Amino acid sequence: LYVIITKGKPEDGWDESTIELFLHELAIMDSNNFLGNCGVGEREGRVASGLVARRHYRLIHGIGRSGDISAVQPKAAGSSLLNKLTNSVVLDIIKLAGVRTVTNCFVVPMATGMSLTLCFLTLRHKRPKAKYIIWPRIDQKSCFKSMITAGFEPVVIENVLEGDELRTDIQAVEAKIKALGAENILCVHSTTSCFAPRVPDRLEELAVICASYDIPHIVNNAYGVQSSKCMHLIQQGARVGRIDAFVQSLDKNFMVPVGGAVIAGFSESFIQEISKMYPGRASASPSLDVLITLLSLGTSGYKQLLKERKEMFSYLSSELKKLADIHNERLLDTPHNPISLAMSLKNLDENNDAAVTQLGSMLFTRQVSGARVVPCGSVQTVNNYTFKGFMSHANDYPCAYLNAASAIGIKKQDVDVFIKRLDKCLKTSRKEAKKENSVNEISNSNTGTEQLEE
């Protein structure tokens, strides 16, 4: 405990018995674990199941108080200390990952989408006249719904195609701000981590625009902590312009169960405002999970994971390019995306309309998870907004494609098995497409003969 309070996160990871001893020491500071404790209130940390109590290391009270998720709870000193320590350790990791001037952060027991909503609701009190959020398009439902849930109207800015990449249309963003009026805009809602061929938004340019028009800027950094490039964009955006807060997922960046996020920023007071906007107390589970994980890894362990991820991205890119060449496809050129890759499926799409979506099903049934197959021209309605070419981040992307990502924790074996199974699926798809085309040709030929006979 002394080491963490005085020196921050440990350089070398702790073993499990040390971590458990540390958590038990925190737990005995909570009133529900006092010998002879007499609880007569409605919330006394009573737990009926021993299994549940042990799973939470008897840290039952959660974090925060009814009016502030970051406040200290007097009868839960251990849980409150755990919360403070977790926020401190995570702040160090964010600095280590590349955002050196971040001043404050807190772990919130909600995933990225709801955490973004919390940011927007906090801004509502600062900009009561505002009803619009400027949003460079990214086809991912939760970040879109986060704006709707907060009660605002998303203003979708279509991306610009530059080579294979889909990039931020800076001119369209500024034109829309002028058309709507800066005072009517709650914020610009940008994105770093995303599926190729979309690439991270031009954060520096957006941050400059936000500063010049005095408009807040919220960044969806969902799985960007693991990427030095994404973190560098945030750092640079804050240096040259305005970024009010950036939000990242715990599970995607720290390999813990789904259910938590980190809200961070460069103004300590604004991040505190967001934390005070959260109504009531909250579960300590996300904080507990990430603290255990980072204590077990240590600084050196997390750095090693970041290094391995970057190496696996290069390896995945190389292997996917080889496979694309074999199948007369190509690895799309998306150098600005540091995590996700895309391989064209143009030949498959031209041979058979259904072959692209069928490939996705084939991969899933062969236990390949995470690969996304994106056909051309799909249309989807989300909260009464209709998106053409949904999942491709554009109305008319030139080709169908397949996504694969190199995320933290990926191993060489994952890449090798994926490439092998994808190769087999592509061969099978091409055979089936040829067979179906042959059947269609015979059918058309027979129909033509019958017409002549008639």
PDB file of C-alpha atoms in Angstrom, residues 40-172:
ATOM      1  CA  VAL A  40     -28.952  -0.544  11.338  1.00  0.00           C
ATOM      2  CA  GLY A  41     -29.221   1.247   7.990  1.00  0.00           C
ATOM      3  CA  GLU A  42     -30.644   0.198   4.624  1.00  0.00           C
ATOM      4  CA  ARG A  43     -27.222  -0.257   3.001  1.00  0.00           C
ATOM      5  CA  GLU A  44     -24.828  -2.096   5.262  1.00  0.00           C
ATOM      6  CA  GLY A  45     -22.831  -4.227   2.845  1.00  0.00           C
ATOM      7  CA  ARG A  46     -24.587  -7.449   3.773  1.00  0.00           C
ATOM      8  CA  VAL A  47     -24.065 -10.290   1.273  1.00  0.00           C
ATOM      9  CA  ALA A  48     -26.043 -13.536   1.398  1.00  0.00           C
ATOM     10  CA  SER A  49     -23.653 -15.622  -0.700  1.00  0.00           C
ATOM     11  CA  GLY A  50     -20.132 -16.417   0.460  1.00  0.00           C
ATOM     12  CA  LEU A  51     -19.134 -17.002  -3.175  1.00  0.00           C
ATOM     13  CA  VAL A  52     -20.248 -13.489  -4.113  1.00  0.00           C
ATOM     14  CA  ALA A  53     -18.433 -12.025  -1.084  1.00  0.00           C
ATOM     15  CA  ARG A  54     -15.201 -13.822  -2.009  1.00  0.00           C
ATOM     16  CA  ARG A  55     -15.472 -12.811  -5.685  1.00  0.00           C
ATOM     17  CA  HIS A  56     -15.476  -9.175  -4.582  1.00  0.00           C
ATOM     18  CA  TYR A  57     -12.827  -9.719  -1.869  1.00  0.00           C
ATOM     19  CA  ARG A  58     -15.518  -8.526   0.580  1.00  0.00           C
ATOM     20  CA  LEU A  59     -15.324  -5.018  -0.881  1.00  0.00           C
ATOM     21  CA  ILE A  60     -19.102  -4.697  -0.934  1.00  0.00           C
ATOM     22  CA  HIS A  61     -19.917  -0.985  -0.547  1.00  0.00           C
ATOM     23  CA  GLY A  62     -18.955   0.056  -4.063  1.00  0.00           C
ATOM     24  CA  ILE A  63     -17.508   3.488  -4.787  1.00  0.00           C
ATOM     25  CA  GLY A  64     -18.660   7.044  -4.256  1.00  0.00           C
ATOM     26  CA  ARG A  65     -21.592   8.563  -2.413  1.00  0.00           C
ATOM     27  CA  SER A  66     -25.106   9.371  -3.597  1.00  0.00           C
ATOM     28  CA  GLY A  67     -24.040  12.779  -4.936  1.00  0.00           C
ATOM     29  CA  ASP A  68     -20.561  12.080  -6.309  1.00  0.00           C
ATOM     30  CA  ILE A  69     -18.977   8.905  -7.685  1.00  0.00           C
ATOM     31  CA  SER A  70     -15.504  10.164  -6.715  1.00  0.00           C
ATOM     32  CA  ALA A  71     -16.397  11.095  -3.115  1.00  0.00           C
ATOM     33  CA  VAL A  72     -15.015   9.194  -0.129  1.00  0.00           C
ATOM     34  CA  GLN A  73     -17.527   6.961   1.677  1.00  0.00           C
ATOM     35  CA  PRO A  74     -16.862   7.141   5.467  1.00  0.00           C
ATOM     36  CA  LYS A  75     -17.987   3.585   6.224  1.00  0.00           C
ATOM     37  CA  ALA A  76     -16.073   2.189   3.234  1.00  0.00           C
ATOM     38  CA  ALA A  77     -12.565   3.565   3.662  1.00  0.00           C
ATOM     39  CA  GLY A  78     -11.011   0.542   1.947  1.00  0.00           C
ATOM     40  CA  SER A  79     -13.279   0.703  -1.110  1.00  0.00           C
ATOM     41  CA  SER A  80     -12.782   4.474  -1.338  1.00  0.00           C
ATOM     42  CA  LEU A  81      -9.014   4.057  -1.161  1.00  0.00           C
ATOM     43  CA  LEU A  82      -9.186   1.356  -3.845  1.00  0.00           C
ATOM     44  CA  ASN A  83     -11.075   3.790  -6.075  1.00  0.00           C
ATOM     45  CA  LYS A  84      -8.534   6.584  -5.555  1.00  0.00           C
ATOM     46  CA  LEU A  85      -5.594   4.249  -6.144  1.00  0.00           C
ATOM     47  CA  THR A  86      -7.154   2.830  -9.311  1.00  0.00           C
ATOM     48  CA  ASN A  87      -7.716   6.278 -10.787  1.00  0.00           C
ATOM     49  CA  SER A  88      -4.138   7.234  -9.937  1.00  0.00           C
ATOM     50  CA  VAL A  89      -2.647   4.098 -11.493  1.00  0.00           C
ATOM     51  CA  VAL A  90      -4.784   4.437 -14.655  1.00  0.00           C
ATOM     52  CA  LEU A  91      -3.749   8.092 -14.983  1.00  0.00           C
ATOM     53  CA  ASP A  92      -0.092   6.987 -14.926  1.00  0.00           C
ATOM     54  CA  ILE A  93      -0.796   4.412 -17.640  1.00  0.00           C
ATOM     55  CA  ILE A  94      -2.480   7.020 -19.872  1.00  0.00           C
ATOM     56  CA  LYS A  95       0.613   9.223 -19.503  1.00  0.00           C
ATOM     57  CA  LEU A  96       2.884   6.261 -20.209  1.00  0.00           C
ATOM     58  CA  ALA A  97       0.847   5.455 -23.347  1.00  0.00           C
ATOM     59  CA  GLY A  98       1.466   8.917 -24.804  1.00  0.00           C
ATOM     60  CA  VAL A  99      -0.903  11.573 -23.405  1.00  0.00           C
ATOM     61  CA  ARG A 100       1.683  13.132 -21.110  1.00  0.00           C
ATOM     62  CA  THR A 101      -0.219  16.304 -20.163  1.00  0.00           C
ATOM     63  CA  VAL A 102      -3.464  14.613 -19.039  1.00  0.00           C
ATOM     64  CA  THR A 103      -4.354  15.982 -15.609  1.00  0.00           C
ATOM     65  CA  ASN A 104      -7.240  13.874 -14.354  1.00  0.00           C
ATOM     66  CA  CYS A 105      -9.238  10.700 -15.010  1.00  0.00           C
ATOM     67  CA  PHE A 106     -11.665   8.400 -13.290  1.00  0.00           C
ATOM     68  CA  VAL A 107     -12.929   4.880 -13.844  1.00  0.00           C
ATOM     69  CA  VAL A 108     -16.659   4.802 -14.442  1.00  0.00           C
ATOM     70  CA  PRO A 109     -18.690   1.557 -14.166  1.00  0.00           C
ATOM     71  CA  MET A 110     -20.256   1.932 -17.612  1.00  0.00           C
ATOM     72  CA  ALA A 111     -18.956   0.974 -21.031  1.00  0.00           C
ATOM     73  CA  THR A 112     -17.793   3.570 -23.577  1.00  0.00           C
ATOM     74  CA  GLY A 113     -21.188   4.534 -25.041  1.00  0.00           C
ATOM     75  CA  MET A 114     -22.847   5.425 -21.731  1.00  0.00           C
ATOM     76  CA  SER A 115     -19.662   7.162 -20.569  1.00  0.00           C
ATOM     77  CA  LEU A 116     -19.834   9.393 -23.648  1.00  0.00           C
ATOM     78  CA  THR A 117     -23.465  10.118 -22.782  1.00  0.00           C
ATOM     79  CA  LEU A 118     -22.353  11.229 -19.313  1.00  0.00           C
ATOM     80  CA  CYS A 119     -19.902  13.677 -20.912  1.00  0.00           C
ATOM     81  CA  PHE A 120     -22.608  15.122 -23.169  1.00  0.00           C
ATOM     82  CA  LEU A 121     -25.034  15.514 -20.263  1.00  0.00           C
ATOM     83  CA  THR A 122     -22.384  17.401 -18.301  1.00  0.00           C
ATOM     84  CA  LEU A 123     -21.864  19.784 -21.219  1.00  0.00           C
ATOM     85  CA  ARG A 124     -25.625  20.427 -21.371  1.00  0.00           C
ATOM     86  CA  HIS A 125     -25.360  22.556 -18.215  1.00  0.00           C
ATOM     87  CA  LYS A 126     -22.564  24.621 -19.746  1.00  0.00           C
ATOM     88  CA  ARG A 127     -24.348  25.129 -23.089  1.00  0.00           C
ATOM     89  CA  PRO A 128     -28.107  25.130 -22.385  1.00  0.00           C
ATOM     90  CA  LYS A 129     -29.028  26.449 -25.864  1.00  0.00           C
ATOM     91  CA  ALA A 130     -27.090  23.792 -27.748  1.00  0.00           C
ATOM     92  CA  LYS A 131     -28.990  20.960 -29.458  1.00  0.00           C
ATOM     93  CA  TYR A 132     -26.541  19.634 -32.089  1.00  0.00           C
ATOM     94  CA  ILE A 133     -23.436  17.446 -31.934  1.00  0.00           C
ATOM     95  CA  ILE A 134     -21.066  17.503 -34.906  1.00  0.00           C
ATOM     96  CA  TRP A 135     -20.063  13.915 -35.616  1.00  0.00           C
ATOM     97  CA  PRO A 136     -17.696  12.762 -38.373  1.00  0.00           C
ATOM     98  CA  ARG A 137     -19.351   9.508 -39.438  1.00  0.00           C
ATOM     99  CA  ILE A 138     -18.211   6.194 -38.003  1.00  0.00           C
ATOM    100  CA  ASP A 139     -20.507   3.208 -38.410  1.00  0.00           C
ATOM    101  CA  GLN A 140     -20.621   1.968 -34.857  1.00  0.00           C
ATOM    102  CA  LYS A 141     -23.963   2.031 -33.077  1.00  0.00           C
ATOM    103  CA  SER A 142     -23.030   2.765 -29.462  1.00  0.00           C
ATOM    104  CA  CYS A 143     -21.200   6.043 -30.129  1.00  0.00           C
ATOM    105  CA  PHE A 144     -24.125   7.206 -32.301  1.00  0.00           C
ATOM    106  CA  LYS A 145     -26.721   6.177 -29.720  1.00  0.00           C
ATOM    107  CA  SER A 146     -24.741   7.903 -26.955  1.00  0.00           C
ATOM    108  CA  MET A 147     -25.720  11.255 -28.504  1.00  0.00           C
ATOM    109  CA  ILE A 148     -29.370  10.271 -29.005  1.00  0.00           C
ATOM    110  CA  THR A 149     -29.663   8.968 -25.437  1.00  0.00           C
ATOM    111  CA  ALA A 150     -28.316  12.266 -24.118  1.00  0.00           C
ATOM    112  CA  GLY A 151     -31.102  14.052 -26.018  1.00  0.00           C
ATOM    113  CA  PHE A 152     -29.067  15.713 -28.764  1.00  0.00           C
ATOM    114  CA  GLU A 153     -29.305  15.723 -32.539  1.00  0.00           C
ATOM    115  CA  PRO A 154     -26.279  14.224 -34.289  1.00  0.00           C
ATOM    116  CA  VAL A 155     -25.115  16.141 -37.352  1.00  0.00           C
ATOM    117  CA  VAL A 156     -23.432  13.499 -39.493  1.00  0.00           C
ATOM    118  CA  ILE A 157     -20.392  14.647 -41.464  1.00  0.00           C
ATOM    119  CA  GLU A 158     -19.616  12.236 -44.286  1.00  0.00           C
ATOM    120  CA  ASN A 159     -15.988  11.180 -44.689  1.00  0.00           C
ATOM    121  CA  VAL A 160     -13.744  11.971 -47.649  1.00  0.00           C
ATOM    122  CA  LEU A 161     -12.184   9.138 -49.673  1.00  0.00           C
ATOM    123  CA  GLU A 162      -8.424   9.663 -50.048  1.00  0.00           C
ATOM    124  CA  GLY A 163      -6.941   6.666 -51.832  1.00  0.00           C
ATOM    125  CA  ASP A 164      -8.361   3.729 -49.890  1.00  0.00           C
ATOM    126  CA  GLU A 165      -8.749   5.700 -46.672  1.00  0.00           C
ATOM    127  CA  LEU A 166     -11.846   7.439 -45.339  1.00  0.00           C
ATOM    128  CA  ARG A 167     -10.748  10.667 -43.651  1.00  0.00           C
ATOM    129  CA  THR A 168     -12.340  13.608 -41.838  1.00  0.00           C
ATOM    130  CA  ASP A 169     -13.899  16.284 -44.029  1.00  0.00           C
ATOM    131  CA  ILE A 170     -12.556  19.291 -42.143  1.00  0.00           C
ATOM    132  CA  GLN A 171     -14.099  21.827 -44.534  1.00  0.00           C
ATOM    133  CA  ALA A 172     -17.544  20.242 -44.117  1.00  0.00           C
TER     134      ALA A 172
END
